[in-house]
Amino acid sequence: MDIQVNQISKTYGSGDNQVAALNRAAMTIHAGDFISIMGPSGSGKSTLLHILSGLDRPTTGTVTYGKTDIHHGTDRELSAFRRRKIGFIFQQFNLLPVLTARENIIMPLLLDRQKPDEAYLQKLAGLLGLTDRLDHLPHELSGGQQQRVAVARALIAKPDVIFADEPTGNLDSKSGGEVMAMLCDIREKLGKTLVIITHDTRIAEMAGRRFYIVDGELSEVTVS
Ligand code: ADP
Ligand code: ADP
């Protein structure tokens, strides 16, 4: 399923406090693409990712998944769509501290009243090196392990598309590299679309297609 991003703009605030965060961004994401997005702080990267993934709405423009215009429906429809089709990985791992790794991973399913698929959970845990960490609490895990739990949580509902907003931004380069290697491996093995924001050129270069944003203007980098 392709994603069409059609001339999306986003303006925050009103009157004299208006901030134009995104100006007519356009891109086509093909099923299975691995895309990286770079750009200076405040250039609109998170805004773009939030609108693509349905965490936020554009001021103008559309985002269509196949034939579905995701911002056309109600907030309720949008969150249902997001729960089933999209996984999101944050820079801060956003794990619930009182829940074990396993409970954090299956939380999206519980919120959607679905039963966890134990075999799939075990498969993800294996791919992410978490098999013997599932009963630990977040504070008993390293940063890299916590982010790998967050990766499993993003994948547990078997979404088609994974969005990651600086997933290695809070990690040292070794554990960041491990998280990225596992994410790339999973993308290939499970056939996911991956869109990632990063400040790290080496990570950006792992992607098949690279984009750059400056002052809300999105462009694709042509790799020669
Ligand atoms: P980046 O992810 O590249 O750092 P952002 O998308 O977070 O950039 O922000 C783009 C611009 O929009 C910045 O000027 C930022 O301050 C502004 N902005 C982002 N979110 C909000 C918000 N909720 N309210 C007001 N301004 C915002
Ligand atoms: P990053 O650049 O790492 O993406 P930011 O600090 O720009 O992180 O933004 C973190 C969150 O804070 C964003 O999701 C955005 O919605 C919100 N935000 C950013 N700038 C503003 C702002 N000027 N006013 C209100 N919220 C903002």
PDB file of C-alpha atoms and ligand atoms in Angstrom:
ATOM      1  CA  MET A   1       0.000   0.000   0.000  1.00  0.00           C
ATOM      2  CA  ASP A   2       1.529   3.305  -1.091  1.00  0.00           C
ATOM      3  CA  ILE A   3       1.292   6.484   0.964  1.00  0.00           C
ATOM      4  CA  GLN A   4       0.663   9.710  -0.963  1.00  0.00           C
ATOM      5  CA  VAL A   5       1.597  12.926   0.803  1.00  0.00           C
ATOM      6  CA  ASN A   6      -0.153  15.710  -1.043  1.00  0.00           C
ATOM      7  CA  GLN A   7       0.997  19.290  -0.514  1.00  0.00           C
ATOM      8  CA  ILE A   8       0.690  19.256   3.268  1.00  0.00           C
ATOM      9  CA  SER A   9       1.212  22.453   5.195  1.00  0.00           C
ATOM     10  CA  LYS A  10       1.073  22.991   8.939  1.00  0.00           C
ATOM     11  CA  THR A  11       0.716  26.280  10.772  1.00  0.00           C
ATOM     12  CA  TYR A  12       0.795  26.361  14.562  1.00  0.00           C
ATOM     13  CA  GLY A  13      -0.839  29.134  16.589  1.00  0.00           C
ATOM     14  CA  SER A  14      -2.763  32.104  15.242  1.00  0.00           C
ATOM     15  CA  GLY A  15      -2.434  35.845  14.669  1.00  0.00           C
ATOM     16  CA  ASP A  16       0.995  37.247  15.452  1.00  0.00           C
ATOM     17  CA  ASN A  17       2.100  33.952  17.001  1.00  0.00           C
ATOM     18  CA  GLN A  18       1.782  31.907  13.818  1.00  0.00           C
ATOM     19  CA  VAL A  19       4.551  29.458  13.027  1.00  0.00           C
ATOM     20  CA  ALA A  20       4.615  27.859   9.563  1.00  0.00           C
ATOM     21  CA  ALA A  21       6.203  24.496  10.373  1.00  0.00           C
ATOM     22  CA  LEU A  22       5.657  22.764   7.035  1.00  0.00           C
ATOM     23  CA  ASN A  23       5.166  24.237   3.565  1.00  0.00           C
ATOM     24  CA  ARG A  24       3.438  22.110   0.893  1.00  0.00           C
ATOM     25  CA  ALA A  25       5.424  18.955   1.603  1.00  0.00           C
ATOM     26  CA  ALA A  26       4.886  16.247  -0.997  1.00  0.00           C
ATOM     27  CA  MET A  27       6.212  12.705  -1.302  1.00  0.00           C
ATOM     28  CA  THR A  28       5.139   9.230  -2.360  1.00  0.00           C
ATOM     29  CA  ILE A  29       6.129   6.398  -0.041  1.00  0.00           C
ATOM     30  CA  HIS A  30       6.014   2.986  -1.708  1.00  0.00           C
ATOM     31  CA  ALA A  31       5.267  -0.180   0.231  1.00  0.00           C
ATOM     32  CA  GLY A  32       8.560  -1.529   1.604  1.00  0.00           C
ATOM     33  CA  ASP A  33      10.483   1.743   1.252  1.00  0.00           C
ATOM     34  CA  PHE A  34      13.164   2.611   3.813  1.00  0.00           C
ATOM     35  CA  ILE A  35      13.215   6.406   4.039  1.00  0.00           C
ATOM     36  CA  SER A  36      15.346   8.723   6.155  1.00  0.00           C
ATOM     37  CA  ILE A  37      14.611  12.369   6.895  1.00  0.00           C
ATOM     38  CA  MET A  38      17.303  14.779   8.073  1.00  0.00           C
ATOM     39  CA  GLY A  39      17.232  18.504   8.758  1.00  0.00           C
ATOM     40  CA  PRO A  40      18.183  21.091  11.394  1.00  0.00           C
ATOM     41  CA  SER A  41      16.368  21.347  14.723  1.00  0.00           C
ATOM     42  CA  GLY A  42      13.009  23.103  14.300  1.00  0.00           C
ATOM     43  CA  SER A  43      12.859  22.481  10.541  1.00  0.00           C
ATOM     44  CA  GLY A  44       9.586  20.519  10.688  1.00  0.00           C
ATOM     45  CA  LYS A  45      10.722  16.876  10.839  1.00  0.00           C
ATOM     46  CA  SER A  46       8.581  15.821  13.803  1.00  0.00           C
ATOM     47  CA  THR A  47       5.615  17.764  12.459  1.00  0.00           C
ATOM     48  CA  LEU A  48       5.875  15.879   9.152  1.00  0.00           C
ATOM     49  CA  LEU A  49       6.181  12.485  10.870  1.00  0.00           C
ATOM     50  CA  HIS A  50       3.260  13.231  13.190  1.00  0.00           C
ATOM     51  CA  ILE A  51       1.021  14.195  10.244  1.00  0.00           C
ATOM     52  CA  LEU A  52       2.091  11.171   8.148  1.00  0.00           C
ATOM     53  CA  SER A  53       1.340   8.846  11.054  1.00  0.00           C
ATOM     54  CA  GLY A  54      -1.924  10.474  12.086  1.00  0.00           C
ATOM     55  CA  LEU A  55      -0.663  11.743  15.465  1.00  0.00           C
ATOM     56  CA  ASP A  56      -1.454  15.269  14.266  1.00  0.00           C
ATOM     57  CA  ARG A  57      -3.495  16.854  11.469  1.00  0.00           C
ATOM     58  CA  PRO A  58      -2.277  19.057   8.598  1.00  0.00           C
ATOM     59  CA  THR A  59      -3.598  22.609   8.197  1.00  0.00           C
ATOM     60  CA  THR A  60      -4.019  21.918   4.466  1.00  0.00           C
ATOM     61  CA  GLY A  61      -3.212  18.995   2.177  1.00  0.00           C
ATOM     62  CA  THR A  62      -3.939  15.264   2.384  1.00  0.00           C
ATOM     63  CA  VAL A  63      -2.249  11.998   3.340  1.00  0.00           C
ATOM     64  CA  THR A  64      -3.682   8.888   1.676  1.00  0.00           C
ATOM     65  CA  TYR A  65      -2.867   5.265   2.471  1.00  0.00           C
ATOM     66  CA  GLY A  66      -3.981   3.393  -0.638  1.00  0.00           C
ATOM     67  CA  LYS A  67      -7.387   4.967  -1.190  1.00  0.00           C
ATOM     68  CA  THR A  68      -7.920   6.103   2.406  1.00  0.00           C
ATOM     69  CA  ASP A  69      -7.554   9.822   3.172  1.00  0.00           C
ATOM     70  CA  ILE A  70      -6.576   9.378   6.837  1.00  0.00           C
ATOM     71  CA  HIS A  71      -7.293  12.967   7.871  1.00  0.00           C
ATOM     72  CA  HIS A  72     -10.754  12.990   6.310  1.00  0.00           C
ATOM     73  CA  GLY A  73     -12.390  10.945   9.085  1.00  0.00           C
ATOM     74  CA  THR A  74     -13.048  11.622  12.767  1.00  0.00           C
ATOM     75  CA  ASP A  75     -10.365  11.474  15.480  1.00  0.00           C
ATOM     76  CA  ARG A  76     -11.844   8.132  16.545  1.00  0.00           C
ATOM     77  CA  GLU A  77     -11.481   6.686  13.038  1.00  0.00           C
ATOM     78  CA  LEU A  78      -7.967   8.071  12.805  1.00  0.00           C
ATOM     79  CA  SER A  79      -6.852   6.456  16.059  1.00  0.00           C
ATOM     80  CA  ALA A  80      -8.366   3.125  15.053  1.00  0.00           C
ATOM     81  CA  PHE A  81      -6.480   3.350  11.751  1.00  0.00           C
ATOM     82  CA  ARG A  82      -3.272   4.239  13.573  1.00  0.00           C
ATOM     83  CA  ARG A  83      -3.573   1.347  16.015  1.00  0.00           C
ATOM     84  CA  ARG A  84      -3.926  -1.204  13.206  1.00  0.00           C
ATOM     85  CA  LYS A  85      -1.688   0.115  10.447  1.00  0.00           C
ATOM     86  CA  ILE A  86       1.064   2.185  12.048  1.00  0.00           C
ATOM     87  CA  GLY A  87       3.845   1.639  14.559  1.00  0.00           C
ATOM     88  CA  PHE A  88       5.609   4.636  16.112  1.00  0.00           C
ATOM     89  CA  ILE A  89       8.993   4.719  17.860  1.00  0.00           C
ATOM     90  CA  PHE A  90       9.887   7.808  19.921  1.00  0.00           C
ATOM     91  CA  GLN A  91      13.234   9.232  20.947  1.00  0.00           C
ATOM     92  CA  GLN A  92      12.226   8.914  24.617  1.00  0.00           C
ATOM     93  CA  PHE A  93      11.221   5.285  24.791  1.00  0.00           C
ATOM     94  CA  ASN A  94       7.876   6.141  26.446  1.00  0.00           C
ATOM     95  CA  LEU A  95       7.603   2.831  28.310  1.00  0.00           C
ATOM     96  CA  LEU A  96       5.233   2.612  31.259  1.00  0.00           C
ATOM     97  CA  PRO A  97       7.573   2.218  34.275  1.00  0.00           C
ATOM     98  CA  VAL A  98       5.304  -0.034  36.355  1.00  0.00           C
ATOM     99  CA  LEU A  99       4.777  -2.563  33.557  1.00  0.00           C
ATOM    100  CA  THR A 100       7.170  -5.330  32.529  1.00  0.00           C
ATOM    101  CA  ALA A 101       8.720  -5.428  29.062  1.00  0.00           C
ATOM    102  CA  ARG A 102       6.128  -8.006  27.985  1.00  0.00           C
ATOM    103  CA  GLU A 103       3.230  -5.908  29.321  1.00  0.00           C
ATOM    104  CA  ASN A 104       4.581  -2.784  27.609  1.00  0.00           C
ATOM    105  CA  ILE A 105       4.924  -4.667  24.316  1.00  0.00           C
ATOM    106  CA  ILE A 106       1.356  -6.013  24.291  1.00  0.00           C
ATOM    107  CA  MET A 107      -0.257  -2.783  25.568  1.00  0.00           C
ATOM    108  CA  PRO A 108      -1.350  -1.595  22.064  1.00  0.00           C
ATOM    109  CA  LEU A 109      -3.247  -4.875  21.607  1.00  0.00           C
ATOM    110  CA  LEU A 110      -4.946  -4.607  24.995  1.00  0.00           C
ATOM    111  CA  LEU A 111      -6.041  -1.048  24.154  1.00  0.00           C
ATOM    112  CA  ASP A 112      -7.536  -2.412  20.941  1.00  0.00           C
ATOM    113  CA  ARG A 113      -9.161  -5.392  22.747  1.00  0.00           C
ATOM    114  CA  GLN A 114      -7.099  -7.870  20.729  1.00  0.00           C
ATOM    115  CA  LYS A 115      -5.473 -11.028  22.018  1.00  0.00           C
ATOM    116  CA  PRO A 116      -1.674 -11.130  21.934  1.00  0.00           C
ATOM    117  CA  ASP A 117      -0.191 -13.638  19.472  1.00  0.00           C
ATOM    118  CA  GLU A 118       2.338 -15.379  21.778  1.00  0.00           C
ATOM    119  CA  ALA A 119       4.294 -16.959  18.905  1.00  0.00           C
ATOM    120  CA  TYR A 120       4.691 -13.564  17.221  1.00  0.00           C
ATOM    121  CA  LEU A 121       5.697 -11.937  20.522  1.00  0.00           C
ATOM    122  CA  GLN A 122       8.374 -14.598  20.974  1.00  0.00           C
ATOM    123  CA  LYS A 123       9.550 -14.098  17.387  1.00  0.00           C
ATOM    124  CA  LEU A 124       9.902 -10.321  17.909  1.00  0.00           C
ATOM    125  CA  ALA A 125      11.656 -10.863  21.234  1.00  0.00           C
ATOM    126  CA  GLY A 126      14.105 -13.202  19.488  1.00  0.00           C
ATOM    127  CA  LEU A 127      14.818 -10.750  16.653  1.00  0.00           C
ATOM    128  CA  LEU A 128      15.355  -7.980  19.226  1.00  0.00           C
ATOM    129  CA  GLY A 129      17.471  -9.986  21.675  1.00  0.00           C
ATOM    130  CA  LEU A 130      14.859  -9.660  24.428  1.00  0.00           C
ATOM    131  CA  THR A 131      13.863 -13.285  24.980  1.00  0.00           C
ATOM    132  CA  ASP A 132      15.180 -13.418  28.561  1.00  0.00           C
ATOM    133  CA  ARG A 133      14.244  -9.809  29.384  1.00  0.00           C
ATOM    134  CA  LEU A 134      10.463  -9.970  28.945  1.00  0.00           C
ATOM    135  CA  ASP A 135       9.687 -10.121  32.674  1.00  0.00           C
ATOM    136  CA  HIS A 136      11.938  -7.181  33.588  1.00  0.00           C
ATOM    137  CA  LEU A 137      10.739  -3.695  34.419  1.00  0.00           C
ATOM    138  CA  PRO A 138      12.057  -0.827  32.267  1.00  0.00           C
ATOM    139  CA  HIS A 139      14.429   0.442  34.999  1.00  0.00           C
ATOM    140  CA  GLU A 140      16.059  -3.007  35.054  1.00  0.00           C
ATOM    141  CA  LEU A 141      16.955  -2.681  31.369  1.00  0.00           C
ATOM    142  CA  SER A 142      19.677  -0.716  29.571  1.00  0.00           C
ATOM    143  CA  GLY A 143      18.676   2.181  27.302  1.00  0.00           C
ATOM    144  CA  GLY A 144      19.227   0.057  24.214  1.00  0.00           C
ATOM    145  CA  GLN A 145      17.088  -2.753  25.651  1.00  0.00           C
ATOM    146  CA  GLN A 146      14.340  -0.269  26.557  1.00  0.00           C
ATOM    147  CA  GLN A 147      14.297   1.062  23.003  1.00  0.00           C
ATOM    148  CA  ARG A 148      14.174  -2.514  21.668  1.00  0.00           C
ATOM    149  CA  VAL A 149      11.108  -3.091  23.864  1.00  0.00           C
ATOM    150  CA  ALA A 150       9.621   0.049  22.288  1.00  0.00           C
ATOM    151  CA  VAL A 151      10.429  -1.367  18.827  1.00  0.00           C
ATOM    152  CA  ALA A 152       8.600  -4.603  19.709  1.00  0.00           C
ATOM    153  CA  ARG A 153       5.647  -2.552  20.976  1.00  0.00           C
ATOM    154  CA  ALA A 154       5.560  -0.662  17.656  1.00  0.00           C
ATOM    155  CA  LEU A 155       5.461  -3.986  15.777  1.00  0.00           C
ATOM    156  CA  ILE A 156       3.131  -6.113  17.921  1.00  0.00           C
ATOM    157  CA  ALA A 157      -0.085  -5.137  16.089  1.00  0.00           C
ATOM    158  CA  LYS A 158       1.611  -6.125  12.791  1.00  0.00           C
ATOM    159  CA  PRO A 159       1.420  -2.667  11.203  1.00  0.00           C
ATOM    160  CA  ASP A 160       2.499  -2.084   7.583  1.00  0.00           C
ATOM    161  CA  VAL A 161       4.440   1.071   8.364  1.00  0.00           C
ATOM    162  CA  ILE A 162       6.884   2.024  11.123  1.00  0.00           C
ATOM    163  CA  PHE A 163       7.707   5.656  11.880  1.00  0.00           C
ATOM    164  CA  ALA A 164      10.700   6.415  14.090  1.00  0.00           C
ATOM    165  CA  ASP A 165      11.523   9.907  15.429  1.00  0.00           C
ATOM    166  CA  GLU A 166      15.246   9.918  16.274  1.00  0.00           C
ATOM    167  CA  PRO A 167      15.130   6.398  17.742  1.00  0.00           C
ATOM    168  CA  THR A 168      18.842   6.466  18.587  1.00  0.00           C
ATOM    169  CA  GLY A 169      18.894  10.055  19.898  1.00  0.00           C
ATOM    170  CA  ASN A 170      19.010   8.959  23.550  1.00  0.00           C
ATOM    171  CA  LEU A 171      21.483   6.117  23.072  1.00  0.00           C
ATOM    172  CA  ASP A 172      25.265   5.858  22.890  1.00  0.00           C
ATOM    173  CA  SER A 173      26.541   4.986  19.433  1.00  0.00           C
ATOM    174  CA  LYS A 174      27.037   1.286  20.199  1.00  0.00           C
ATOM    175  CA  SER A 175      23.510   0.626  21.477  1.00  0.00           C
ATOM    176  CA  GLY A 176      22.082   2.998  18.844  1.00  0.00           C
ATOM    177  CA  GLY A 177      23.870   0.966  16.170  1.00  0.00           C
ATOM    178  CA  GLU A 178      22.422  -2.264  17.593  1.00  0.00           C
ATOM    179  CA  VAL A 179      18.886  -0.869  17.593  1.00  0.00           C
ATOM    180  CA  MET A 180      19.284   0.297  13.973  1.00  0.00           C
ATOM    181  CA  ALA A 181      20.763  -3.021  12.827  1.00  0.00           C
ATOM    182  CA  MET A 182      17.825  -4.907  14.371  1.00  0.00           C
ATOM    183  CA  LEU A 183      15.291  -2.458  12.939  1.00  0.00           C
ATOM    184  CA  CYS A 184      16.790  -2.872   9.435  1.00  0.00           C
ATOM    185  CA  ASP A 185      16.845  -6.650   9.803  1.00  0.00           C
ATOM    186  CA  ILE A 186      13.199  -6.740  10.927  1.00  0.00           C
ATOM    187  CA  ARG A 187      12.151  -4.403   8.112  1.00  0.00           C
ATOM    188  CA  GLU A 188      13.664  -6.797   5.601  1.00  0.00           C
ATOM    189  CA  LYS A 189      12.451 -10.031   7.188  1.00  0.00           C
ATOM    190  CA  LEU A 190       8.906  -8.845   7.880  1.00  0.00           C
ATOM    191  CA  GLY A 191       8.600  -6.571   4.813  1.00  0.00           C
ATOM    192  CA  LYS A 192       7.732  -3.287   6.559  1.00  0.00           C
ATOM    193  CA  THR A 193       7.865   0.281   5.325  1.00  0.00           C
ATOM    194  CA  LEU A 194      10.230   2.309   7.566  1.00  0.00           C
ATOM    195  CA  VAL A 195      10.390   6.102   7.797  1.00  0.00           C
ATOM    196  CA  ILE A 196      13.001   7.435  10.187  1.00  0.00           C
ATOM    197  CA  ILE A 197      14.107  10.871  11.355  1.00  0.00           C
ATOM    198  CA  THR A 198      17.772  11.044  12.282  1.00  0.00           C
ATOM    199  CA  HIS A 199      20.596  13.503  12.918  1.00  0.00           C
ATOM    200  CA  ASP A 200      23.130  10.764  12.201  1.00  0.00           C
ATOM    201  CA  THR A 201      24.411  10.759   8.604  1.00  0.00           C
ATOM    202  CA  ARG A 202      25.517   7.130   8.865  1.00  0.00           C
ATOM    203  CA  ILE A 203      21.969   6.100   9.766  1.00  0.00           C
ATOM    204  CA  ALA A 204      20.468   8.306   7.047  1.00  0.00           C
ATOM    205  CA  GLU A 205      22.730   6.594   4.521  1.00  0.00           C
ATOM    206  CA  MET A 206      21.374   3.155   5.453  1.00  0.00           C
ATOM    207  CA  ALA A 207      18.046   4.182   3.895  1.00  0.00           C
ATOM    208  CA  GLY A 208      17.142   3.521   0.268  1.00  0.00           C
ATOM    209  CA  ARG A 209      15.672   7.015  -0.103  1.00  0.00           C
ATOM    210  CA  ARG A 210      16.818  10.144   1.733  1.00  0.00           C
ATOM    211  CA  PHE A 211      14.909  13.364   2.322  1.00  0.00           C
ATOM    212  CA  TYR A 212      15.985  16.688   3.776  1.00  0.00           C
ATOM    213  CA  ILE A 213      13.902  19.449   5.368  1.00  0.00           C
ATOM    214  CA  VAL A 214      14.979  23.071   5.799  1.00  0.00           C
ATOM    215  CA  ASP A 215      12.484  25.626   7.161  1.00  0.00           C
ATOM    216  CA  GLY A 216       9.528  23.396   6.405  1.00  0.00           C
ATOM    217  CA  GLU A 217      10.623  22.728   2.803  1.00  0.00           C
ATOM    218  CA  LEU A 218      10.941  19.014   2.052  1.00  0.00           C
ATOM    219  CA  SER A 219      13.120  17.683  -0.752  1.00  0.00           C
ATOM    220  CA  GLU A 220      14.503  14.318  -1.777  1.00  0.00           C
ATOM    221  CA  VAL A 221      18.259  13.890  -1.914  1.00  0.00           C
ATOM    222  CA  THR A 222      19.317  12.368  -5.211  1.00  0.00           C
ATOM    223  CA  VAL A 223      21.963   9.774  -4.563  1.00  0.00           C
ATOM    224  CA  SER A 224      24.417   9.509  -7.468  1.00  0.00           C
TER     225      SER A 224
HETATM  226  P1  ADP B   1      11.991  19.355  14.203  1.00  0.00           P
HETATM  227  O1  ADP B   1      11.351  18.038  14.463  1.00  0.00           O
HETATM  228  O2  ADP B   1      12.668  19.433  12.863  1.00  0.00           O
HETATM  229  O3  ADP B   1      12.885  19.804  15.300  1.00  0.00           O
HETATM  230  P2  ADP B   1       9.342  20.411  14.645  1.00  0.00           P
HETATM  231  O4  ADP B   1       8.455  19.779  13.640  1.00  0.00           O
HETATM  232  O5  ADP B   1       9.317  19.888  16.044  1.00  0.00           O
HETATM  233  O6  ADP B   1      10.823  20.447  14.075  1.00  0.00           O
HETATM  234  O7  ADP B   1       9.001  21.970  14.700  1.00  0.00           O
HETATM  235  C1  ADP B   1       8.897  22.793  13.542  1.00  0.00           C
HETATM  236  C2  ADP B   1       8.536  24.197  13.980  1.00  0.00           C
HETATM  237  O8  ADP B   1       7.204  24.201  14.496  1.00  0.00           O
HETATM  238  C3  ADP B   1       9.415  24.762  15.063  1.00  0.00           C
HETATM  239  O9  ADP B   1       9.519  26.151  14.849  1.00  0.00           O
HETATM  240  C4  ADP B   1       8.635  24.470  16.341  1.00  0.00           C
HETATM  241  O10 ADP B   1       8.949  25.359  17.370  1.00  0.00           O
HETATM  242  C5  ADP B   1       7.207  24.625  15.859  1.00  0.00           C
HETATM  243  N1  ADP B   1       6.260  23.774  16.599  1.00  0.00           N
HETATM  244  C6  ADP B   1       6.294  22.415  16.661  1.00  0.00           C
HETATM  245  N2  ADP B   1       5.264  21.947  17.393  1.00  0.00           N
HETATM  246  C7  ADP B   1       4.579  23.049  17.809  1.00  0.00           C
HETATM  247  C8  ADP B   1       3.409  23.236  18.593  1.00  0.00           C
HETATM  248  N3  ADP B   1       2.728  22.212  19.108  1.00  0.00           N
HETATM  249  N4  ADP B   1       2.985  24.511  18.809  1.00  0.00           N
HETATM  250  C9  ADP B   1       3.649  25.561  18.287  1.00  0.00           C
HETATM  251  N5  ADP B   1       4.758  25.446  17.519  1.00  0.00           N
HETATM  252  C10 ADP B   1       5.214  24.210  17.285  1.00  0.00           C
HETATM  253  P1  ADP B   2      12.511  17.294  18.331  1.00  0.00           P
HETATM  254  O1  ADP B   2      13.153  18.441  17.644  1.00  0.00           O
HETATM  255  O2  ADP B   2      13.477  16.379  19.011  1.00  0.00           O
HETATM  256  O3  ADP B   2      11.511  16.590  17.494  1.00  0.00           O
HETATM  257  P2  ADP B   2      11.073  19.277  19.801  1.00  0.00           P
HETATM  258  O4  ADP B   2      11.670  19.728  21.083  1.00  0.00           O
HETATM  259  O5  ADP B   2      11.158  20.125  18.587  1.00  0.00           O
HETATM  260  O6  ADP B   2      11.657  17.827  19.551  1.00  0.00           O
HETATM  261  O7  ADP B   2       9.522  18.969  20.006  1.00  0.00           O
HETATM  262  C1  ADP B   2       9.069  18.009  20.914  1.00  0.00           C
HETATM  263  C2  ADP B   2       7.544  18.138  20.942  1.00  0.00           C
HETATM  264  O8  ADP B   2       7.188  19.394  21.520  1.00  0.00           O
HETATM  265  C3  ADP B   2       6.980  18.110  19.528  1.00  0.00           C
HETATM  266  O9  ADP B   2       6.223  16.930  19.358  1.00  0.00           O
HETATM  267  C4  ADP B   2       6.096  19.327  19.403  1.00  0.00           C
HETATM  268  O10 ADP B   2       4.734  18.988  19.179  1.00  0.00           O
HETATM  269  C5  ADP B   2       6.220  20.059  20.704  1.00  0.00           C
HETATM  270  N1  ADP B   2       6.701  21.435  20.433  1.00  0.00           N
HETATM  271  C6  ADP B   2       7.814  21.799  19.780  1.00  0.00           C
HETATM  272  N2  ADP B   2       7.930  23.135  19.697  1.00  0.00           N
HETATM  273  C7  ADP B   2       6.853  23.635  20.329  1.00  0.00           C
HETATM  274  C8  ADP B   2       6.383  24.970  20.599  1.00  0.00           C
HETATM  275  N3  ADP B   2       7.041  26.064  20.171  1.00  0.00           N
HETATM  276  N4  ADP B   2       5.244  25.098  21.285  1.00  0.00           N
HETATM  277  C9  ADP B   2       4.571  24.016  21.716  1.00  0.00           C
HETATM  278  N5  ADP B   2       4.944  22.741  21.489  1.00  0.00           N
HETATM  279  C10 ADP B   2       6.072  22.556  20.807  1.00  0.00           C
END
